Structures are given as structure tokens and as C-alpha cells.
């Protein structure tokens, strides 16, 4: 299994500091939520971890400098689901999910039996097997979100980074999606999820990184990090806190 470590990672875009010297060691078998208000730098941070935006600081994947790794090696180690993907080509769902196997294929090679098995397994886990023959461009927003998650799962990488994977999903599928990410972490994978839903983050995540104005302002277990003081300072809200089998956090009102 794979670990990812960031050491003083900073990103400037258009002359603006978007991520400010973030350091964090992310270990296998954990579901890590990256939280924060809009514009906090969450998506930019995870893109920097993968080398998708220019940045300062160092990133290692399983102790190896990411800059010393090939793009293929990175893609095999870490599957990535970006937010807000637009589908332009009328591929069937099965063919779209099959694109998740590209990091494992030599140029112009065909899918092997093991690739087909990985695709089928990913579609089953994401609950999209029944959509296999549908055109991806004709799906609803929620269906499309689950299909794109299946594509990331088809990589079968030991680490998974997903950016707002619950967007467009109804409440039942949001819970199902978090249960799936939780199961991936329980199977030993490192799962990093950019999330906006504090209730689901508090319930399912082992650890949360809270960002504000590009800086990492809190890091730890949800029950210790997501306090009334932090929510007021970072989000400008009040919340209801409850205790049970899992922590309960329900945003109530914005501070005026």
C-alpha cells in the first residue's frame, strides 16, 4: 500500500498564494477528508500532490520523490477523480470505465481478462453495472458521478484521491459513496477525499485536514478537530454536535 507525504507545499496562481506551505503525511488504511470553505485551496492542494500544477515544496509517494517517478508510475500508484469533469465523447459507460485501465496497458495493447475483471468489479462496487451499455453523455449528473468513480476504482491503485465525489448525488447515493470510500480505506488503501459535507466527513473519515485561505489550520480526528470554535472561525457557522456510534455534526446557522 502507498503513503503520500507533502513537505511545505505551496502553490501560486496568477500572482495569488492559493496553497501556503502545507505539510502532511498521509498513510494507508485511512479515509482522509480535505475540508474548508470555497476558495480555501483544497482542490489545488490535491492537484499539487499529483504534480498537476506547478508548486514549491516536496511530495513523496511511498518514500520516493514524485518528481523522480514517471507519469505512468504515478498513475498506477494513485487513482485520481477530479471534480466537475465534462464528458464530450459519446462513449458507453463500460468503455468509459475501461479507461481506468490505461495506466496498466502498453501502447496499442488490448484489454486482458484481468482488465475486464477489474472493470466489472469497479462497476459493481459503484453500482453502475446496469448502465454498462448506456452512453455516458446521456446520463444524469448523479449517474455520471458514480460512473466516473467507477473509472477511478478500475485503476486498482493502492491510493485514491477524489475531489468532491458526492457532487450531484442524492442523499442515499451520498451515503453509499462514503460507505464505498470507507470500505476502500478499510481494505488498506489510502483514500483522500475533498468534501463539503461536514456531517458525512464527521461520520466516515478517520482524519480531516481543514484548510482556510490556502493554509492548513487543523489536522486530526473529526471529533477533535471539528469544534464549535473552528467551525465559527473557518466557516462562520454554528452547528449541532451529538455523540453516538459515530460523531454527529449538523450545521445550523451562519454567524452574522
Coordinates of C-alpha atoms in Angstrom, one line a residue:
X1 CA 0.0 0.0 0.0
X2 CA 1.0 3.6 -0.7
X3 CA 1.7 6.6 1.5
X4 CA 1.9 10.2 0.3
X5 CA 3.8 13.0 2.1
X6 CA 3.8 16.7 1.5
X7 CA 6.5 18.9 2.8
X8 CA 5.8 22.7 2.8
X9 CA 3.9 22.5 -0.4
X10 CA 2.9 26.0 -1.8
X11 CA 1.1 27.0 -5.0
X12 CA 0.8 30.4 -6.5
X13 CA -1.6 31.0 -9.4
X14 CA -2.0 34.3 -11.1
X15 CA 0.2 36.0 -8.5
X16 CA -2.1 34.8 -5.7
X17 CA -1.0 32.4 -2.9
X18 CA -3.5 29.6 -3.2
X19 CA -1.8 27.0 -1.0
X20 CA 0.6 28.1 1.7
X21 CA 3.3 25.7 3.0
X22 CA 1.1 22.7 3.7
X23 CA 2.8 19.7 5.2
X24 CA 1.0 16.4 5.9
X25 CA 1.9 12.7 6.0
X26 CA -1.0 10.5 4.6
X27 CA -0.8 6.8 5.4
X28 CA -2.5 3.7 4.1
X29 CA -5.8 2.4 5.5
X30 CA -7.2 5.8 6.2
X31 CA -10.0 7.9 4.8
X32 CA -8.8 11.5 4.9
X33 CA -11.2 14.3 4.3
X34 CA -9.9 17.6 3.0
X35 CA -12.3 20.3 4.2
X36 CA -12.6 24.0 4.0
X37 CA -14.8 26.8 2.5
X38 CA -14.9 27.6 -1.1
X39 CA -11.6 29.0 -2.3
X40 CA -9.6 27.5 0.6
X41 CA -7.2 25.7 -1.7
X42 CA -8.4 22.1 -1.3
X43 CA -8.5 21.1 -5.0
X44 CA -5.3 22.9 -5.7
X45 CA -3.6 21.0 -2.9
X46 CA -4.6 17.6 -4.2
X47 CA -3.6 18.6 -7.7
X48 CA -0.2 19.6 -6.4
X49 CA 0.2 16.3 -4.7
X50 CA -0.1 14.7 -8.1
X51 CA 2.1 17.2 -9.9
X52 CA -0.7 18.6 -11.9
X53 CA 0.1 22.3 -11.0
X54 CA 3.4 24.0 -10.5
X55 CA 4.3 24.2 -6.9
X56 CA 7.1 24.7 -4.3
X57 CA 7.9 22.1 -1.7
X58 CA 8.4 18.4 -1.9
X59 CA 6.0 15.5 -2.4
X60 CA 6.9 11.8 -1.9
X61 CA 4.9 8.7 -2.9
X62 CA 5.9 5.8 -0.8
X63 CA 9.1 7.5 0.1
X64 CA 10.0 8.2 -3.5
X65 CA 10.2 11.8 -4.7
X66 CA 7.3 12.3 -7.0
X67 CA 9.5 14.2 -9.4
X68 CA 11.6 11.0 -9.8
X69 CA 8.6 9.0 -10.9
X70 CA 7.2 8.6 -14.4
X71 CA 3.6 9.7 -15.1
X72 CA 2.7 6.0 -15.6
X73 CA 4.2 5.0 -12.2
X74 CA 2.2 7.9 -10.5
X75 CA -1.0 6.9 -12.3
X76 CA -0.6 3.2 -11.2
X77 CA 0.1 4.3 -7.6
X78 CA -2.6 6.9 -7.2
X79 CA -6.0 7.0 -8.9
X80 CA -7.5 10.5 -9.3
X81 CA -11.0 11.6 -9.7
X82 CA -11.1 15.4 -10.4
X83 CA -14.2 17.5 -9.8
X84 CA -16.6 18.7 -12.4
X85 CA -15.5 16.5 -15.4
X86 CA -17.4 17.2 -18.6
X87 CA -17.9 14.3 -21.0
X88 CA -17.6 15.2 -24.6
X89 CA -17.4 11.9 -26.4
X90 CA -20.4 9.5 -26.6
X91 CA -18.7 6.5 -25.1
X92 CA -20.7 3.7 -23.5
X93 CA -20.3 3.5 -19.7
X94 CA -18.4 0.3 -20.0
X95 CA -15.9 1.9 -22.4
X96 CA -15.6 4.9 -20.2
X97 CA -14.8 2.8 -17.1
X98 CA -12.3 0.8 -19.1
X99 CA -10.2 4.0 -19.5
X100 CA -9.3 3.4 -15.9
X101 CA -7.1 0.5 -17.0
X102 CA -4.9 2.7 -19.3
X103 CA -2.1 3.2 -16.7
X104 CA -1.6 -0.6 -16.9
X105 CA -1.6 -1.0 -20.6
X106 CA 1.2 -0.9 -23.1
X107 CA 0.6 1.3 -26.2
X108 CA -1.9 -0.3 -28.6
X109 CA -2.3 -3.3 -26.4
X110 CA -5.8 -4.9 -25.8
X111 CA -7.5 -5.4 -22.5
X112 CA -6.7 -8.7 -20.9
X113 CA -9.0 -10.9 -18.8
X114 CA -7.6 -9.3 -15.7
X115 CA -8.5 -5.8 -17.0
X116 CA -12.1 -6.9 -17.8
X117 CA -12.4 -8.3 -14.3
X118 CA -11.2 -5.1 -12.8
X119 CA -13.7 -3.1 -14.9
X120 CA -16.6 -5.3 -13.9
X121 CA -15.6 -5.2 -10.2
X122 CA -15.3 -1.4 -10.2
X123 CA -18.7 -1.0 -11.9
X124 CA -20.3 -3.4 -9.4
X125 CA -18.8 -1.5 -6.4
X126 CA -20.0 1.8 -7.8
X127 CA -23.5 0.4 -8.5
X128 CA -23.4 1.2 -12.3
X129 CA -23.3 -2.3 -13.8
X130 CA -26.9 -1.8 -15.1
X131 CA -25.7 1.3 -17.0
X132 CA -22.9 -0.5 -18.9
X133 CA -24.5 -0.1 -22.4
X134 CA -25.8 3.5 -21.9
X135 CA -24.0 6.4 -23.5
X136 CA -22.2 8.3 -20.8
X137 CA -23.2 11.7 -22.3
X138 CA -26.9 10.8 -21.7
X139 CA -26.6 10.1 -18.0
X140 CA -28.0 12.2 -15.2
X141 CA -25.5 14.1 -13.1
X142 CA -25.7 11.6 -10.3
X143 CA -25.3 8.6 -12.6
X144 CA -22.3 10.3 -14.3
X145 CA -20.6 10.9 -10.9
X146 CA -20.9 7.2 -10.0
X147 CA -19.6 6.1 -13.4
X148 CA -16.6 8.4 -13.0
X149 CA -15.9 7.0 -9.6
X150 CA -16.1 3.5 -11.1
X151 CA -13.4 4.6 -13.6
X152 CA -11.1 5.6 -10.8
X153 CA -11.8 2.4 -9.0
X154 CA -10.9 0.4 -12.1
X155 CA -7.3 1.6 -11.9
X156 CA -7.0 -0.6 -8.8
X157 CA -4.3 1.8 -7.4
X158 CA -3.3 1.5 -3.8
X159 CA -4.2 5.1 -3.2
X160 CA -7.3 7.0 -4.3
X161 CA -7.8 10.8 -4.5
X162 CA -11.3 12.0 -5.2
X163 CA -12.3 15.7 -5.5
X164 CA -15.9 16.3 -4.4
X165 CA -17.1 12.8 -5.3
X166 CA -20.6 13.4 -3.8
X167 CA -21.5 16.3 -6.2
X168 CA -24.9 15.7 -7.9
X169 CA -25.7 12.7 -5.7
X170 CA -28.9 12.3 -3.8
X171 CA -28.7 11.6 -0.1
X172 CA -28.9 7.8 -0.4
X173 CA -26.1 7.7 -3.0
X174 CA -24.0 10.2 -1.0
X175 CA -24.1 7.7 1.9
X176 CA -23.4 4.8 -0.5
X177 CA -20.5 6.7 -1.9
X178 CA -19.0 7.4 1.5
X179 CA -19.5 3.8 2.5
X180 CA -17.6 2.8 -0.6
X181 CA -14.7 5.1 0.2
X182 CA -14.8 3.8 3.8
X183 CA -14.6 0.2 2.5
X184 CA -11.6 1.1 0.3
X185 CA -9.8 2.5 3.2
X186 CA -10.7 -0.5 5.4
X187 CA -9.2 -2.7 2.7
X188 CA -5.9 -0.9 3.3
X189 CA -5.9 1.8 0.6
X190 CA -5.1 5.4 1.3
X191 CA -8.3 7.4 0.3
X192 CA -8.2 11.2 0.2
X193 CA -11.5 13.0 -0.4
X194 CA -12.2 16.7 -0.9
X195 CA -15.5 17.1 0.8
X196 CA -18.0 19.9 1.6
X197 CA -20.5 17.8 3.6
X198 CA -19.3 18.2 7.3
X199 CA -21.9 15.7 8.5
X200 CA -20.6 12.9 6.3
X201 CA -17.0 13.9 6.9
X202 CA -17.5 13.6 10.7
X203 CA -19.2 10.3 10.3
X204 CA -16.9 8.5 7.9
X205 CA -13.5 10.0 7.9
X206 CA -10.6 8.8 10.2
X207 CA -8.9 12.1 9.8
X208 CA -9.7 15.6 8.4
X209 CA -7.4 18.3 7.0
X210 CA -9.1 21.7 7.4
X211 CA -7.9 24.5 5.1
X212 CA -8.6 28.2 5.1
X213 CA -7.1 30.8 2.8
X214 CA -4.6 28.3 1.5
X215 CA -3.2 27.3 4.9
X216 CA -3.7 24.0 6.8
X217 CA -5.4 25.2 10.0
X218 CA -6.3 21.9 11.6
X219 CA -5.4 18.2 11.2
X220 CA -6.7 15.3 13.2
X221 CA -9.7 13.1 14.0
X222 CA -13.0 14.7 13.2
X223 CA -14.3 14.6 16.8
X224 CA -11.2 16.5 18.0
X225 CA -10.9 18.9 15.0
X226 CA -14.4 19.9 14.1
X227 CA -15.2 22.0 17.2
X228 CA -17.6 24.9 17.6
X229 CA -14.7 27.3 17.7
X230 CA -13.2 26.0 14.5
X231 CA -16.5 26.0 12.6
X232 CA -17.2 29.5 13.6
X233 CA -13.7 30.7 12.7
X234 CA -13.3 28.8 9.4
X235 CA -16.9 28.6 8.1
X236 CA -18.7 31.3 10.1
X237 CA -21.4 28.8 11.2
X238 CA -22.9 27.2 14.3
X239 CA -23.6 23.5 14.4
X240 CA -25.3 20.8 16.5
X241 CA -22.9 18.2 17.9
X242 CA -24.1 14.8 19.0
X243 CA -22.4 11.6 20.1
X244 CA -23.3 8.0 19.2
X245 CA -21.7 5.1 17.4
X246 CA -20.2 7.8 15.2
X247 CA -19.8 11.6 15.8
X248 CA -22.8 13.7 14.6
X249 CA -22.3 17.2 13.3
X250 CA -25.2 19.2 11.7
X251 CA -24.6 22.8 10.5
X252 CA -27.4 25.0 11.9
X253 CA -26.9 28.7 11.1
X254 CA -24.4 31.2 9.8
X255 CA -22.9 33.7 12.1
X256 CA -23.9 37.3 11.5

